[in-house]
Coordinates of C-alpha atoms and ligand atoms in Angstrom, one line a residue:
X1007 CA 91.5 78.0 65.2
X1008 CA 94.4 75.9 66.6
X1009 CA 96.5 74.2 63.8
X1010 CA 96.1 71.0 62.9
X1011 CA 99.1 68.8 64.9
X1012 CA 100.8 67.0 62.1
X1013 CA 103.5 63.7 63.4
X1014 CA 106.5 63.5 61.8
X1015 CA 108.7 60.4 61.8
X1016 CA 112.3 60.6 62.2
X1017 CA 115.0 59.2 61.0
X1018 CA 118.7 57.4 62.5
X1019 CA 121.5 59.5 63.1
X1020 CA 124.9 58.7 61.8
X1021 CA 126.0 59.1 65.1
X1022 CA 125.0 56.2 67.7
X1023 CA 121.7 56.8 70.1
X1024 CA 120.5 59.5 68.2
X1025 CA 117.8 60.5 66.2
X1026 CA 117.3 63.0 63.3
X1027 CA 115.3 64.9 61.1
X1028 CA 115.9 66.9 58.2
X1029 CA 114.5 70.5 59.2
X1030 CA 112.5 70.9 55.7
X1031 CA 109.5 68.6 56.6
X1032 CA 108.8 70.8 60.4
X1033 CA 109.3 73.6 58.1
X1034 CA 106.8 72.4 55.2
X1035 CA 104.3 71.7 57.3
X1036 CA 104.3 75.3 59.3
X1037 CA 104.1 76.4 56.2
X1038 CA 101.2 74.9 54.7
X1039 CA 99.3 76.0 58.3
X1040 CA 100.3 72.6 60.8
X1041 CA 101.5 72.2 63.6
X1042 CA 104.8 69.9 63.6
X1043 CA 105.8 67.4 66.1
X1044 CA 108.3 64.8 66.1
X1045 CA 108.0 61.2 66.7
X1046 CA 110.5 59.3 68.5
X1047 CA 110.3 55.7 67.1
X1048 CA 111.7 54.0 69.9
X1049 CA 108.7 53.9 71.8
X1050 CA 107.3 51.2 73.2
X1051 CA 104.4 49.8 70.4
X1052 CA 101.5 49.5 73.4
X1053 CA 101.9 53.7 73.3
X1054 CA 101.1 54.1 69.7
X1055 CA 97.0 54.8 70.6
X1056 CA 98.1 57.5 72.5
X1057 CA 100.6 59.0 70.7
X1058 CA 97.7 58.9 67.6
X1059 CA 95.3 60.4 69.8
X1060 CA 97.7 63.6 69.5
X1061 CA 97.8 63.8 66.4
X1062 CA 95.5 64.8 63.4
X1063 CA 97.6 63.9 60.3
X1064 CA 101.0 61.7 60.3
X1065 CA 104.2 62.3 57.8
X1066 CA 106.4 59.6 57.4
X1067 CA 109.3 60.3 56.2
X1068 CA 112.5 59.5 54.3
X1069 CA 115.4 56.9 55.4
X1070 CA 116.7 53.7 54.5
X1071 CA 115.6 50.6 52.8
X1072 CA 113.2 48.5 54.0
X1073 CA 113.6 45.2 54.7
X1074 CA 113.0 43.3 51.9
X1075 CA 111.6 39.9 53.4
X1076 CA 108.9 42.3 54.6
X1077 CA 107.9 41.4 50.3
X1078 CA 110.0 37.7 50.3
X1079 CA 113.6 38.9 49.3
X1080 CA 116.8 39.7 50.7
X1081 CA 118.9 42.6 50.7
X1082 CA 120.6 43.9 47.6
X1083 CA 124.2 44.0 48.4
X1084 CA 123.8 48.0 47.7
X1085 CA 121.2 48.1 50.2
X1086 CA 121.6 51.0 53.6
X1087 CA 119.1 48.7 55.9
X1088 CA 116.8 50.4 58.0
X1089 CA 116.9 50.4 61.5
X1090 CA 114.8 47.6 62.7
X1091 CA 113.0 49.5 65.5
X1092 CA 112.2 52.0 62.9
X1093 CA 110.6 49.8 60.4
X1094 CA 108.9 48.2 63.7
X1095 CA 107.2 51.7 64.7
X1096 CA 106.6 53.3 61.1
X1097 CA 104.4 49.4 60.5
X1098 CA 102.8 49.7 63.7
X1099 CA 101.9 53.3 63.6
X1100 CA 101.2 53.4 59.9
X1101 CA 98.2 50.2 60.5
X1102 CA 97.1 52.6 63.7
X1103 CA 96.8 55.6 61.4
X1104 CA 94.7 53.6 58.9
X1105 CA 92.4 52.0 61.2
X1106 CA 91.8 55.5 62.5
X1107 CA 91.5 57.0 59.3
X1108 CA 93.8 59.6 59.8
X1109 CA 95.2 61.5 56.9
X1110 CA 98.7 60.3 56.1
X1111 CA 101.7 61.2 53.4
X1112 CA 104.0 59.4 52.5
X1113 CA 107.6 60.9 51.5
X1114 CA 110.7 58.6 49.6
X1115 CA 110.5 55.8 52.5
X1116 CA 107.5 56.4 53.8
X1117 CA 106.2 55.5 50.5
X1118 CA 107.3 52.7 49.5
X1119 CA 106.5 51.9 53.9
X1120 CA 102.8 52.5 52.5
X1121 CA 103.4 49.9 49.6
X1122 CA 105.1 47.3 51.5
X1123 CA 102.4 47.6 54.6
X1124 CA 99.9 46.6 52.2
X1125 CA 101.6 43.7 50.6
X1126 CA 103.3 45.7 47.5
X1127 CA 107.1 44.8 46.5
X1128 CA 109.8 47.2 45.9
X1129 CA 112.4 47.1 42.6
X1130 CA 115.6 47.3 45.6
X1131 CA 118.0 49.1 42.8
X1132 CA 116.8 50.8 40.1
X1133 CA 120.2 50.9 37.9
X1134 CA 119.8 47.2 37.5
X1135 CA 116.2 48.1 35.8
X1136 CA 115.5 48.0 32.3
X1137 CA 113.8 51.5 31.7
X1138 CA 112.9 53.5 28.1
X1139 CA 115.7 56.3 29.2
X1140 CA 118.4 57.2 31.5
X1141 CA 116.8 59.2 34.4
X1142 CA 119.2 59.2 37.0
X1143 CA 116.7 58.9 39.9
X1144 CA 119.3 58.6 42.8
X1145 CA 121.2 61.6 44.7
X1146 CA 125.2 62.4 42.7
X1147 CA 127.3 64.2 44.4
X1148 CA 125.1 65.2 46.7
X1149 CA 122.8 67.0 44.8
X1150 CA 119.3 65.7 43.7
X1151 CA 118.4 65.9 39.7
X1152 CA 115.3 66.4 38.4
X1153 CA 112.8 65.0 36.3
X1154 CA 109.3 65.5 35.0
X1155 CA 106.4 63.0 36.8
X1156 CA 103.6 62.9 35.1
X1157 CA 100.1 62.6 37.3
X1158 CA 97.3 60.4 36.7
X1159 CA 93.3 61.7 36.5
X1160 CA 91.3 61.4 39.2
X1161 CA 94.2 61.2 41.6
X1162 CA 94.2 63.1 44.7
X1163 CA 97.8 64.3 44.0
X1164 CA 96.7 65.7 40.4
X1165 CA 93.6 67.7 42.4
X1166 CA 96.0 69.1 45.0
X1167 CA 98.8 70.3 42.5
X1168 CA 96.4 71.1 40.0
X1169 CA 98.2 70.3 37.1
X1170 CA 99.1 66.8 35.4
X1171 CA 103.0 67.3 34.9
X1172 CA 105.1 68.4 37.2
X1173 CA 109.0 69.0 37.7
X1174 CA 109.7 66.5 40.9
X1175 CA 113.0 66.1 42.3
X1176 CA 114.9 62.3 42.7
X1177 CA 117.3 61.1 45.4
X1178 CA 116.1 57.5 45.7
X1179 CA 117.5 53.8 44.0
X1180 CA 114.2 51.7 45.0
X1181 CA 110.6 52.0 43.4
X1182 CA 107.4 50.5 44.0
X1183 CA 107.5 47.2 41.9
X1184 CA 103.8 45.4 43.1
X1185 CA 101.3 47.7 43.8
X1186 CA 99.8 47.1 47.3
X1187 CA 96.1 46.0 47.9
X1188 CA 93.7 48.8 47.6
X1189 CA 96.3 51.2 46.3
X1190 CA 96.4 52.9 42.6
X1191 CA 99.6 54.8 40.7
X1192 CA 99.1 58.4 40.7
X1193 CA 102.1 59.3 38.5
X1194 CA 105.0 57.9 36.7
X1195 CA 108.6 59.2 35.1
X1196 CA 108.9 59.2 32.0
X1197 CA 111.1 56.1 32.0
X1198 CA 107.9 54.1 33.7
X1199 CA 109.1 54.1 37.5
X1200 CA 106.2 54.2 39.9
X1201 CA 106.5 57.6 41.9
X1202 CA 103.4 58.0 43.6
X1203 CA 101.1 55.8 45.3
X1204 CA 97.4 56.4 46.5
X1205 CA 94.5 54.7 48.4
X1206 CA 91.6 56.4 47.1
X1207 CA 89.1 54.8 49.8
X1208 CA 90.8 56.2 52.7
X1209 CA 90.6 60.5 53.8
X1210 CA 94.4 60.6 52.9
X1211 CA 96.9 57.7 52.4
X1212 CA 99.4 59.7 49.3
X1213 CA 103.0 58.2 48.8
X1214 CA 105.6 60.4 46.7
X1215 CA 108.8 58.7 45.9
X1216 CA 110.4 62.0 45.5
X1217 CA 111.2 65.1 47.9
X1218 CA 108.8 68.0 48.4
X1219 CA 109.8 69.0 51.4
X1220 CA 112.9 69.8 50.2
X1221 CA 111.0 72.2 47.6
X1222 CA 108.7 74.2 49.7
X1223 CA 109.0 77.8 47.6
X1224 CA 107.8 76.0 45.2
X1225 CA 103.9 75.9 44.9
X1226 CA 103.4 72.2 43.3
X1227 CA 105.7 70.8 45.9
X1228 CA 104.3 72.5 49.2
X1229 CA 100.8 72.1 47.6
X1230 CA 101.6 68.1 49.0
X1231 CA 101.8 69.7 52.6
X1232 CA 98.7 71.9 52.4
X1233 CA 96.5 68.6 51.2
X1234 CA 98.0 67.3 54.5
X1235 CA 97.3 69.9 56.6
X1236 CA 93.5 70.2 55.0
X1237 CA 92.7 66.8 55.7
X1238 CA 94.0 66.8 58.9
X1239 CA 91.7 70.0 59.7
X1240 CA 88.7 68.5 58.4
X1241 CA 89.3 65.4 60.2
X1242 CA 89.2 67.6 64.0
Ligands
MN689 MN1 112.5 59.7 40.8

């Protein structure tokens, strides 16, 4: 059987006219039996049928903030703005994806993208929060901490990991703040940030706010991929 052919968005370079993708989410998704392939965002919109019609699951991936009048704010003066023709192609192929029905997960960005699409708000920087503890959710020193994420019943996430609390990994400063129409919580930190989001109508539409990709050897993490890749197979 040929692998499912799972899109993955990428992300802007550092360096002018260039994109980039961190080589963990190709690698995650080999590994949990699809197929990879990249998706250059600047693209003319009209193209995004077709590009769909390649694909049988789409991974949207990490990056910078969205824009916040997307949910009727500005940007936080910490904010790293997304590249508008990113945010222009992730909105355009994520409402493709959904009319189609194809299977779709959501990583740090892509995420809170879900939210936002469906008329959700994001908290822009979580150190101004008031929380129960001090989880440090964002990267320091260029290393991502840890903390537990506990997962709702009845989620999809819970059924694919297997088990309700996990040990996630953290390297973000925004949060879901309003939940988007249609979509439910799957899981929470223990200081009450949002870090999963789910529409349970749809084959597959799962947001993480934390990294997986970047913890493949680990069986909870890459279970996320396999979900993926499973629904993308059953959707052929
Ligand atoms: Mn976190």
């Amino acid at each position: 059987m040929p692998r499912p052919i799972i899109g993955i968005t990428v992300d802007t370079s550092d360096k002018p006219n260039q994109y980039e993708s961190p080589t963990a989410y190709a690698t995650s998704v080999e590994k949990a039996g699809g197929l990879p392939l990249l998706l250059p965002y600047r693209t003319d919109l009209s193209l995004i049928p077709q590009i769909v019609d390649l694909l049988d699951g789409v991974l949207f991936s990490g990056g910078n903030d969205l824009d916040p009048a997307l949910y009727g704010e500005t940007y936080h003066p910490k904010a790293e703005p997304i590249d508008p023709d990113r945010q222009r192609f992730e909105l355009a192929l994520m409402a493709e994806v959904e009319r189609r029905r194809v299977p779709a997960l959501g990583i740090c960005l892509g995420s809170q993208l879900m939210n936002v699409y469906r008329g959700g708000s994001l908290a822009q920087f979580l150190p101004e929060i008031p929380r129960d503890t001090g989880i440090e959710h964002r990267k320091v020193d260029g290393v991502m901490s840890r903390h537990a994420v506990h997962l709702d019943t009845g989620t999809v996430a819970l059924q694919a990991i297997g088990k309700s609390d996990i040990d996630a990994n953290s390297s973000h400063k925004q949060a879901v703040k309003r939940v988007g129409n249609g979509l439910r919580i799957i899981g929470t930190s223990p200081d009450g940030v949002i870090e999963g989001i789910e529409d349970p109508s749809l084959p597959l539409f799962l947001g993480v706010q934390w990294h997986p990709e970047r913890l493949h050897d680990e069986a909870d993490h890459l279970a996320l991929f396999r979900l993926l890749v499973d629904k993308a197979a059953a959707k052929r």
